[in-house]
Amino acid sequence: MPRIQFRLNGAAMDVDADPDSTLLDILRGQLGMTGAHFGCGANECGACNVIVGDHAVAACDTPLWSVADKDVTTIEGLGSAQKPHPLQRAFIAEQALQCGYCVSGILMSAAALLKQNPNPSGADVKAALDRNLCRCGSHNRMVRAVLRAAAEMAAS
Ligand code: FES
Ligand code: FES
């Protein structure tokens, strides 16, 4: 099996797997990164979103070969319970989640947005989260949380 090298949350990875495997399968099944969730498996819900380079992508629709030599960031690399990312603090402060299933994907979409646009409008946030589904209907609180995080990051 060919080996694929990439960086995962800043650490070098050397994976022995079918290059056509989905990134989501490799993250969850081989690398223990279970924060990206399987929802639709068809690039339609955003539950599996991770960041490749500076862009949020659906890991369920991203072949392993395509991330060779790239930086992949998962929710595990965004923040931790001990050192949460401002987005994670803002989601808690705004109570912007219910069941939580969609949230890691939404946080990664939001983190990619803030990398590209540190001062987004509400419309920018809605557009960035447009392809992330939340069956619990927490979208309005999530938009508030992303704007709150952006303001906090701008002030720090
Ligand atoms: S599980 Fe990947 S977009 Fe739905
Ligand atoms: S918080 Fe339940 S699906 Fe979004």
XYZ file of C-alpha atoms and ligand atoms in Angstrom:
164
model
C 0.000 0.000 0.000
C 1.448 3.453 -0.825
C 2.190 5.679 2.129
C 0.700 9.154 2.392
C 2.357 11.855 4.464
C 0.608 14.907 5.789
C 0.489 17.037 8.933
C -2.355 16.466 11.360
C -2.877 19.148 13.995
C 0.773 20.098 13.501
C 2.200 16.586 13.830
C 3.758 14.647 10.956
C 1.685 11.641 9.859
C 2.762 8.746 7.668
C -0.264 6.642 6.827
C -0.279 3.243 5.168
C -3.716 3.037 3.570
C -5.601 2.932 0.302
C -5.107 6.442 -1.148
C -8.747 6.424 -2.206
C -9.914 5.971 1.394
C -11.861 8.902 2.681
C -10.008 11.236 5.001
C -12.845 10.729 7.492
C -12.295 6.958 7.600
C -8.577 7.422 8.171
C -9.030 10.103 10.834
C -11.597 8.135 12.776
C -10.495 4.566 12.065
C -6.699 4.778 12.053
C -5.714 7.983 13.765
C -8.152 8.114 16.672
C -9.561 11.508 15.718
C -13.225 10.862 16.382
C -14.282 14.498 16.697
C -15.198 14.658 13.007
C -18.556 12.904 12.797
C -20.145 10.792 10.083
C -23.513 12.215 9.141
C -24.611 11.880 5.535
C -21.415 10.544 3.974
C -22.204 12.580 0.880
C -20.846 16.104 1.439
C -24.259 17.412 2.385
C -24.325 17.938 6.157
C -20.932 19.241 7.323
C -20.742 17.006 10.406
C -17.370 15.689 9.206
C -15.804 19.044 8.355
C -12.106 19.545 8.974
C -9.713 22.217 7.750
C -7.262 21.424 4.963
C -4.882 24.335 4.508
C -7.170 27.277 5.239
C -10.427 25.807 3.983
C -13.143 23.723 5.594
C -13.760 20.520 3.672
C -16.040 17.533 4.129
C -13.706 14.754 5.243
C -16.253 12.170 4.056
C -15.769 13.428 0.505
C -12.021 14.036 0.611
C -9.770 11.223 -0.603
C -6.680 10.566 1.456
C -4.374 11.108 -1.523
C -5.582 14.702 -1.870
C -4.174 15.766 1.508
C -0.619 14.569 0.813
C 1.884 17.120 2.162
C -0.922 19.364 3.406
C -1.955 20.599 6.838
C -5.096 18.995 8.215
C -6.728 20.398 11.332
C -9.474 18.618 13.221
C -11.503 19.722 16.203
C -8.889 18.014 18.401
C -6.350 20.522 17.080
C -8.582 23.566 17.526
C -8.658 23.615 21.306
C -8.997 21.435 24.358
C -10.989 21.353 27.558
C -7.960 22.873 29.291
C -7.310 25.446 26.571
C -10.461 26.017 24.536
C -10.431 28.053 21.334
C -12.382 31.349 21.561
C -15.013 29.750 19.313
C -15.474 26.924 21.791
C -15.783 29.378 24.689
C -18.285 31.441 22.714
C -20.424 28.413 21.838
C -20.643 27.585 25.532
C -21.362 31.200 26.505
C -24.141 31.484 23.902
C -25.431 27.952 24.663
C -25.135 27.397 20.943
C -25.657 23.658 20.894
C -28.125 21.037 21.933
C -27.223 17.431 21.049
C -23.797 18.524 19.805
C -23.559 16.118 16.881
C -23.071 18.839 14.274
C -20.907 21.103 16.388
C -17.388 19.932 15.635
C -18.067 20.372 11.921
C -19.625 23.767 12.511
C -16.690 24.894 14.636
C -14.287 23.903 11.870
C -16.291 25.827 9.270
C -16.325 28.818 11.608
C -12.592 28.526 12.323
C -11.846 28.463 8.593
C -14.004 31.554 8.139
C -12.160 33.452 10.875
C -8.814 32.502 9.349
C -9.896 34.057 6.075
C -12.041 36.858 7.453
C -11.322 37.853 11.079
C -14.092 40.450 11.078
C -17.126 38.759 9.499
C -20.621 40.175 9.319
C -23.619 38.126 10.351
C -24.268 37.485 6.666
C -20.697 36.250 6.238
C -21.147 33.802 9.121
C -24.473 32.562 7.768
C -22.899 32.034 4.352
C -19.932 30.159 5.859
C -22.253 27.861 7.821
C -24.746 27.467 5.011
C -23.688 23.905 4.224
C -23.620 22.781 7.868
C -26.875 21.236 8.979
C -28.082 21.339 12.576
C -31.117 19.206 13.222
C -31.536 20.815 16.637
C -32.103 24.238 15.102
C -29.306 26.041 16.942
C -28.177 28.092 13.958
C -29.094 31.532 15.257
C -27.214 30.982 18.499
C -24.270 29.612 16.531
C -24.087 32.739 14.386
C -24.098 34.850 17.565
C -21.353 32.680 19.013
C -19.122 33.045 15.957
C -19.546 36.830 16.025
C -18.776 36.825 19.753
C -15.601 34.808 19.169
C -14.522 37.097 16.335
C -14.960 40.142 18.591
C -13.017 38.484 21.395
C -10.194 37.510 19.055
C -10.045 41.017 17.600
C -9.787 42.514 21.086
C -7.005 40.211 22.273
S -20.807 13.272 6.783
Fe -19.561 14.478 5.522
S -20.831 16.078 4.812
Fe -22.150 14.775 5.927
S -26.811 20.697 18.100
Fe -27.860 18.857 17.545
S -27.576 18.674 15.405
Fe -26.728 20.595 15.901
